[in-house]
Amino acid sequence: MRKIMFLGAAIAALGFIMPAAAQQPIIIKFSHVVAPNTPKGLASQKFAELAAKYTDGKVKVEVYPNSQLYKDKEELEALQLGAVQMLAPSLSKFGPIGVKEFEVFDLPYILPDLASLRKVTDGPLGKKLFSLLEKKGITGLAYWDNGFKEMSANKKLIAPEDYKGLKFRIQSSKVLEAQFRSLGAIPQVMAFSEVYQALQTGVVDGQENTPSNMYTQKMHEVQKYTTLTNHGYIGYAVIANKKFWDGLPADVRGQLEKAMKEATEYGNGQSAKENTEALEEMRKSGKTELITLTKEQDDAMRKAMLPVYKDVGSRVGKDLINEFLKEEGRPTID
Ligand code: LMR
């Protein structure tokens, strides 16, 4: 009798425990390197909220900002190993894992505005670039914007000659390397989390970044001059570990895709505003002088950087560059 009672109690306890265990949420660790109050920080937070809502709590997205978990290069390795499930690295950071085609986005002045960019990312080329990630065990989910880059240093950067001999921090992209070499500057690859200190201590003289990234890392406090060149773009590929993503129950994956679509619309809808506000804060701080180039000065910068298209044509692929330009409705190169 006692045995039966014990068994009954055990079964009841199991019945109590089992559904609770079945309700354990699927955890998605989403690591990134920027501050929470940036375009990427806000979009990833929005995705976490929507993922919880649409999966009815079945998925919990944990966002780790500010390189808390991993720095640039490490985070891609961590994703491939499955230590984290999602990331949104800048498009300039895929060269080191052998997908150099994304560096087409780094070509100087290739994107006149965000509308041209959208034509590329939403079109066949955006899909084709994502397909290149599959063989690396990565699934591409969306393209998120940050915005256009400015140049900064402790010296006024107006003419191409002003860059000569200065050391600039770059992201890990050979196109960005070629861009600074075209100006006679010395590019140095460095993780995003190390840039502020490198600028402060003079390890590098300058850098290029969006106002939101500069402001939230306080780079403007250690750079006397910021030139509004808008010569390049920083955007992100939101990516997942392919094995993890493919292994999700189909209904959950669908709900996450819906959350991603809405988070993307939200993030991309306000990234320009976030950068404008950050630039305004930089101006108000009085710590960096904002320099606007005249048309002639701007033309001189464009001319100086034009050879980059030829220099890196074989790396990125001339056909790919032309496909990119065509989708934007711009003249191709030969
Ligand atoms: C950088 O390294 O400068 C940026 O890619 C950081 C980021 O993720 O926006």
Short mmCIF file of C-alpha atoms and ligand atoms in Angstrom, two decimals:
data_model
loop_
_atom_site.label_atom_id
_atom_site.label_comp_id
_atom_site.label_asym_id
_atom_site.label_seq_id
_atom_site.Cartn_x
_atom_site.Cartn_y
_atom_site.Cartn_z
CA MET A 1 0.00 0.00 0.00
CA ARG A 2 2.77 2.37 1.02
CA LYS A 3 4.56 1.47 -2.19
CA ILE A 4 1.47 2.34 -4.24
CA MET A 5 1.04 5.63 -2.40
CA PHE A 6 4.68 6.47 -3.05
CA LEU A 7 4.30 5.62 -6.71
CA GLY A 8 1.15 7.75 -6.91
CA ALA A 9 2.94 10.67 -5.29
CA ALA A 10 5.89 10.23 -7.62
CA ILE A 11 3.64 10.20 -10.68
CA ALA A 12 1.77 13.28 -9.43
CA ALA A 13 5.07 15.05 -8.83
CA LEU A 14 6.25 14.10 -12.27
CA GLY A 15 3.05 15.39 -13.78
CA PHE A 16 3.67 18.61 -11.98
CA ILE A 17 7.27 18.89 -13.03
CA MET A 18 7.01 17.74 -16.64
CA PRO A 19 4.92 20.56 -18.11
CA ALA A 20 7.12 23.08 -16.31
CA ALA A 21 10.21 21.47 -17.81
CA ALA A 22 8.59 21.50 -21.24
CA GLN A 23 8.05 25.22 -20.84
CA GLN A 24 11.76 26.03 -20.49
CA PRO A 25 12.30 28.77 -23.08
CA ILE A 26 14.71 28.42 -25.97
CA ILE A 27 17.53 30.85 -25.22
CA ILE A 28 19.07 32.90 -28.00
CA LYS A 29 22.25 34.69 -27.02
CA PHE A 30 22.59 37.76 -29.24
CA SER A 31 26.00 39.34 -28.85
CA HIS A 32 27.11 42.68 -30.27
CA VAL A 33 29.87 45.23 -29.85
CA VAL A 34 28.10 48.61 -29.71
CA ALA A 35 26.22 50.51 -26.99
CA PRO A 36 22.52 49.78 -26.31
CA ASN A 37 21.48 53.28 -27.44
CA THR A 38 22.67 52.89 -31.04
CA PRO A 39 20.78 51.73 -34.16
CA LYS A 40 21.99 48.14 -33.68
CA GLY A 41 21.48 48.20 -29.91
CA LEU A 42 17.89 49.40 -30.25
CA ALA A 43 16.98 47.06 -33.11
CA SER A 44 18.31 44.02 -31.25
CA GLN A 45 16.34 45.00 -28.17
CA LYS A 46 13.22 45.39 -30.29
CA PHE A 47 13.82 41.95 -31.79
CA ALA A 48 14.09 40.47 -28.29
CA GLU A 49 10.75 42.03 -27.27
CA LEU A 50 8.96 40.90 -30.44
CA ALA A 51 10.46 37.41 -30.27
CA ALA A 52 9.05 36.96 -26.74
CA LYS A 53 5.68 38.31 -27.88
CA TYR A 54 5.26 36.27 -31.07
CA THR A 55 6.54 33.00 -29.62
CA ASP A 56 4.45 33.54 -26.52
CA GLY A 57 7.52 33.29 -24.31
CA LYS A 58 8.83 30.13 -25.96
CA VAL A 59 11.95 32.03 -27.02
CA LYS A 60 14.01 34.31 -24.81
CA VAL A 61 16.51 36.50 -26.63
CA GLU A 62 19.32 37.67 -24.35
CA VAL A 63 21.09 40.69 -25.82
CA TYR A 64 24.71 41.26 -24.74
CA PRO A 65 25.91 44.71 -25.91
CA ASN A 66 29.26 46.52 -25.77
CA SER A 67 31.54 43.50 -26.49
CA GLN A 68 30.50 42.18 -23.07
CA LEU A 69 30.78 38.60 -24.33
CA TYR A 70 33.04 38.83 -27.37
CA LYS A 71 35.01 41.31 -29.44
CA ASP A 72 34.70 41.60 -33.22
CA LYS A 73 36.68 38.61 -34.44
CA GLU A 74 35.86 36.36 -31.52
CA GLU A 75 32.12 36.87 -31.88
CA LEU A 76 32.08 35.36 -35.37
CA GLU A 77 34.04 32.36 -34.14
CA ALA A 78 31.68 32.02 -31.16
CA LEU A 79 28.70 32.02 -33.52
CA GLN A 80 30.22 29.35 -35.75
CA LEU A 81 30.97 27.22 -32.69
CA GLY A 82 27.45 27.73 -31.33
CA ALA A 83 28.51 29.55 -28.14
CA VAL A 84 26.10 32.33 -29.19
CA GLN A 85 23.19 31.94 -31.57
CA MET A 86 22.86 35.39 -33.14
CA LEU A 87 25.00 38.40 -34.05
CA ALA A 88 24.83 41.49 -36.22
CA PRO A 89 28.41 42.19 -37.32
CA SER A 90 29.16 45.09 -39.59
CA LEU A 91 29.33 44.14 -43.28
CA SER A 92 33.02 45.09 -43.14
CA LYS A 93 33.90 42.18 -40.87
CA PHE A 94 33.30 39.07 -42.98
CA GLY A 95 36.69 39.01 -44.77
CA PRO A 96 38.47 37.17 -41.94
CA ILE A 97 36.04 34.24 -42.17
CA GLY A 98 36.60 34.03 -45.92
CA VAL A 99 33.56 35.88 -47.27
CA LYS A 100 35.19 38.94 -48.79
CA GLU A 101 32.31 39.82 -51.12
CA PHE A 102 30.56 41.82 -48.39
CA GLU A 103 33.42 44.32 -48.64
CA VAL A 104 31.74 45.73 -51.75
CA PHE A 105 29.71 47.85 -49.30
CA ASP A 106 33.00 49.44 -48.13
CA LEU A 107 33.89 50.97 -51.48
CA PRO A 108 34.16 54.73 -51.01
CA TYR A 109 31.05 56.63 -52.09
CA ILE A 110 29.36 53.51 -53.46
CA LEU A 111 26.14 54.43 -51.67
CA PRO A 112 24.84 57.91 -52.38
CA ASP A 113 21.90 57.45 -49.99
CA LEU A 114 19.94 54.89 -47.99
CA ALA A 115 17.37 54.41 -50.78
CA SER A 116 20.11 53.05 -53.09
CA LEU A 117 21.30 50.80 -50.33
CA ARG A 118 17.83 49.35 -49.83
CA LYS A 119 17.63 48.50 -53.54
CA VAL A 120 20.74 46.38 -53.13
CA THR A 121 19.97 44.69 -49.80
CA ASP A 122 16.33 43.95 -50.68
CA GLY A 123 17.21 42.72 -54.19
CA PRO A 124 18.84 39.58 -55.58
CA LEU A 125 22.32 40.73 -54.58
CA GLY A 126 21.35 40.90 -50.91
CA LYS A 127 20.14 37.29 -51.14
CA LYS A 128 23.20 36.17 -53.09
CA LEU A 129 25.53 37.58 -50.43
CA PHE A 130 23.61 35.78 -47.69
CA SER A 131 23.87 32.51 -49.62
CA LEU A 132 27.68 32.79 -49.41
CA LEU A 133 27.41 32.52 -45.62
CA GLU A 134 25.68 29.13 -45.70
CA LYS A 135 28.86 27.18 -46.33
CA LYS A 136 30.35 28.84 -43.25
CA GLY A 137 27.53 27.47 -41.10
CA ILE A 138 25.79 30.84 -40.97
CA THR A 139 22.25 31.90 -41.92
CA GLY A 140 21.67 35.51 -42.99
CA LEU A 141 18.41 36.91 -41.63
CA ALA A 142 18.30 40.65 -42.32
CA TYR A 143 20.25 43.77 -43.17
CA TRP A 144 20.25 46.49 -40.53
CA ASP A 145 21.43 50.06 -41.01
CA ASN A 146 23.70 52.15 -38.96
CA GLY A 147 24.53 55.01 -41.31
CA PHE A 148 27.19 57.02 -43.09
CA LYS A 149 30.73 57.39 -41.81
CA GLU A 150 32.62 60.56 -40.92
CA MET A 151 36.38 60.99 -40.56
CA SER A 152 38.00 62.19 -37.35
CA ALA A 153 41.47 63.09 -36.09
CA ASN A 154 43.24 65.66 -33.95
CA LYS A 155 44.19 67.43 -37.16
CA LYS A 156 41.81 69.16 -39.56
CA LEU A 157 41.03 66.75 -42.39
CA ILE A 158 40.01 68.75 -45.41
CA ALA A 159 42.17 67.84 -48.43
CA PRO A 160 43.37 64.32 -49.27
CA GLU A 161 46.91 65.45 -48.40
CA ASP A 162 45.84 66.01 -44.79
CA TYR A 163 45.57 62.24 -44.32
CA LYS A 164 49.14 61.55 -45.39
CA GLY A 165 51.16 59.65 -42.79
CA LEU A 166 48.34 59.53 -40.20
CA LYS A 167 47.41 56.20 -38.62
CA PHE A 168 43.72 55.32 -38.91
CA ARG A 169 41.89 52.56 -37.12
CA ILE A 170 39.90 50.43 -39.53
CA GLN A 171 37.53 47.49 -39.33
CA SER A 172 38.90 44.22 -40.73
CA SER A 173 38.27 44.98 -44.41
CA LYS A 174 40.83 45.03 -47.20
CA VAL A 175 38.72 47.61 -49.05
CA LEU A 176 38.96 49.96 -46.09
CA GLU A 177 42.67 49.29 -45.99
CA ALA A 178 42.94 50.28 -49.67
CA GLN A 179 40.80 53.34 -49.04
CA PHE A 180 43.21 54.76 -46.45
CA ARG A 181 46.24 53.77 -48.51
CA SER A 182 44.78 55.76 -51.41
CA LEU A 183 45.02 58.81 -49.15
CA GLY A 184 48.59 58.04 -48.11
CA ALA A 185 47.45 57.15 -44.58
CA ILE A 186 48.38 54.07 -42.54
CA PRO A 187 45.43 51.79 -41.79
CA GLN A 188 45.42 49.64 -38.68
CA VAL A 189 42.84 46.92 -38.01
CA MET A 190 41.52 47.08 -34.47
CA ALA A 191 38.52 45.76 -32.54
CA PHE A 192 35.78 48.30 -31.99
CA SER A 193 36.03 48.00 -28.20
CA GLU A 194 39.64 49.21 -28.30
CA VAL A 195 39.19 52.31 -30.43
CA TYR A 196 38.50 54.91 -27.74
CA GLN A 197 41.61 54.05 -25.80
CA ALA A 198 43.76 53.84 -28.92
CA LEU A 199 42.64 57.35 -29.89
CA GLN A 200 43.12 58.68 -26.39
CA THR A 201 46.64 57.32 -26.03
CA GLY A 202 47.69 58.15 -29.59
CA VAL A 203 48.16 54.54 -30.72
CA VAL A 204 46.22 55.72 -33.77
CA ASP A 205 45.63 59.30 -34.93
CA GLY A 206 42.16 58.97 -36.36
CA GLN A 207 39.25 56.79 -37.33
CA GLU A 208 36.10 56.65 -39.44
CA ASN A 209 32.69 55.88 -38.01
CA THR A 210 29.06 56.88 -37.80
CA PRO A 211 28.06 59.66 -35.39
CA SER A 212 26.05 57.21 -33.24
CA ASN A 213 29.07 54.95 -32.77
CA MET A 214 31.41 57.88 -32.16
CA TYR A 215 29.14 59.56 -29.66
CA THR A 216 28.25 56.48 -27.62
CA GLN A 217 31.93 55.48 -27.35
CA LYS A 218 32.92 59.08 -26.52
CA MET A 219 35.37 59.12 -29.45
CA HIS A 220 34.44 62.75 -30.11
CA GLU A 221 35.95 63.65 -26.73
CA VAL A 222 39.40 62.56 -27.88
CA GLN A 223 39.25 63.79 -31.49
CA LYS A 224 39.49 67.56 -32.00
CA TYR A 225 38.04 67.46 -35.52
CA THR A 226 35.30 65.49 -37.24
CA THR A 227 34.89 65.97 -40.98
CA LEU A 228 31.43 65.21 -42.36
CA THR A 229 32.59 63.23 -45.36
CA ASN A 230 29.81 60.61 -45.52
CA HIS A 231 32.24 58.67 -47.69
CA GLY A 232 31.12 55.22 -46.64
CA TYR A 233 28.47 53.25 -44.88
CA ILE A 234 28.20 51.01 -41.84
CA GLY A 235 25.45 48.43 -41.89
CA TYR A 236 24.97 44.98 -40.46
CA ALA A 237 24.18 41.45 -41.51
CA VAL A 238 21.97 39.95 -38.83
CA ILE A 239 23.05 36.33 -38.72
CA ALA A 240 22.36 33.09 -36.87
CA ASN A 241 24.18 29.83 -36.34
CA LYS A 242 22.74 27.77 -39.21
CA LYS A 243 22.47 24.49 -37.31
CA PHE A 244 20.61 26.20 -34.48
CA TRP A 245 18.31 28.10 -36.83
CA ASP A 246 17.48 25.07 -38.97
CA GLY A 247 16.89 23.01 -35.83
CA LEU A 248 14.17 25.29 -34.48
CA PRO A 249 10.57 24.02 -34.65
CA ALA A 250 9.12 25.39 -37.91
CA ASP A 251 6.38 27.40 -36.17
CA VAL A 252 8.89 29.06 -33.83
CA ARG A 253 11.20 29.88 -36.73
CA GLY A 254 8.27 31.51 -38.54
CA GLN A 255 7.42 33.59 -35.46
CA LEU A 256 11.05 34.68 -35.15
CA GLU A 257 11.13 35.63 -38.83
CA LYS A 258 8.10 37.81 -38.26
CA ALA A 259 9.79 39.42 -35.23
CA MET A 260 12.93 40.00 -37.31
CA LYS A 261 10.97 41.60 -40.15
CA GLU A 262 9.31 44.07 -37.78
CA ALA A 263 12.50 44.78 -35.80
CA THR A 264 14.24 45.50 -39.12
CA GLU A 265 11.53 47.92 -40.23
CA TYR A 266 11.66 49.62 -36.84
CA GLY A 267 15.47 49.85 -36.71
CA ASN A 268 15.97 50.91 -40.31
CA GLY A 269 13.16 53.43 -39.98
CA GLN A 270 14.94 55.39 -37.33
CA SER A 271 18.69 54.84 -37.75
CA ALA A 272 19.11 58.09 -39.72
CA LYS A 273 17.39 60.03 -36.93
CA GLU A 274 19.62 58.40 -34.30
CA ASN A 275 22.73 59.45 -36.20
CA THR A 276 21.45 63.00 -36.68
CA GLU A 277 20.77 63.25 -32.96
CA ALA A 278 24.21 61.84 -32.08
CA LEU A 279 25.85 64.38 -34.40
CA GLU A 280 23.89 67.15 -32.71
CA GLU A 281 25.08 65.95 -29.29
CA MET A 282 28.66 65.91 -30.58
CA ARG A 283 28.23 69.47 -31.81
CA LYS A 284 26.71 70.60 -28.51
CA SER A 285 29.50 69.00 -26.48
CA GLY A 286 31.99 71.43 -28.04
CA LYS A 287 34.66 68.74 -27.75
CA THR A 288 35.08 68.13 -31.47
CA GLU A 289 34.77 70.68 -34.26
CA LEU A 290 32.48 69.52 -37.06
CA ILE A 291 33.82 70.37 -40.49
CA THR A 292 31.67 70.46 -43.62
CA LEU A 293 33.45 70.20 -46.97
CA THR A 294 32.73 72.46 -49.91
CA LYS A 295 31.73 70.86 -53.20
CA GLU A 296 35.31 71.26 -54.51
CA GLN A 297 36.80 69.70 -51.38
CA ASP A 298 34.34 66.83 -51.58
CA ASP A 299 35.18 66.28 -55.25
CA ALA A 300 38.89 66.14 -54.38
CA MET A 301 38.25 63.41 -51.79
CA ARG A 302 36.19 61.38 -54.26
CA LYS A 303 38.89 61.69 -56.90
CA ALA A 304 41.64 60.63 -54.49
CA MET A 305 39.75 57.50 -53.47
CA LEU A 306 38.57 56.47 -56.94
CA PRO A 307 41.56 54.16 -57.60
CA VAL A 308 40.27 51.90 -54.80
CA TYR A 309 37.65 50.52 -57.21
CA LYS A 310 40.40 49.24 -59.51
CA ASP A 311 42.76 48.17 -56.70
CA VAL A 312 40.24 45.87 -55.05
CA GLY A 313 38.28 44.94 -58.16
CA SER A 314 39.80 41.49 -58.25
CA ARG A 315 39.32 40.88 -54.53
CA VAL A 316 35.65 41.75 -54.34
CA GLY A 317 34.99 40.87 -57.99
CA LYS A 318 34.43 43.45 -60.72
CA ASP A 319 31.21 41.72 -61.77
CA LEU A 320 29.91 42.00 -58.23
CA ILE A 321 30.81 45.71 -58.08
CA ASN A 322 29.00 46.27 -61.36
CA GLU A 323 25.97 44.26 -60.25
CA PHE A 324 25.88 46.46 -57.16
CA LEU A 325 26.12 49.67 -59.20
CA LYS A 326 23.48 48.43 -61.65
CA GLU A 327 21.00 47.66 -58.89
CA GLU A 328 21.48 51.20 -57.66
CA GLY A 329 20.85 52.47 -61.19
CA ARG A 330 24.38 53.92 -61.49
CA PRO A 331 27.03 53.68 -64.23
CA THR A 332 29.25 50.61 -64.07
CA ILE A 333 33.07 50.52 -64.09
CA ASP A 334 35.36 48.83 -66.63
C1 LMR B 1 33.16 49.32 -35.99
O1 LMR B 1 33.88 48.37 -35.71
O2 LMR B 1 33.58 50.47 -36.12
C2 LMR B 1 31.68 49.08 -36.19
O3 LMR B 1 31.52 48.04 -37.09
C3 LMR B 1 31.02 48.74 -34.92
C4 LMR B 1 29.58 48.39 -35.14
O4 LMR B 1 29.22 47.25 -34.93
O5 LMR B 1 28.83 49.30 -35.51
#
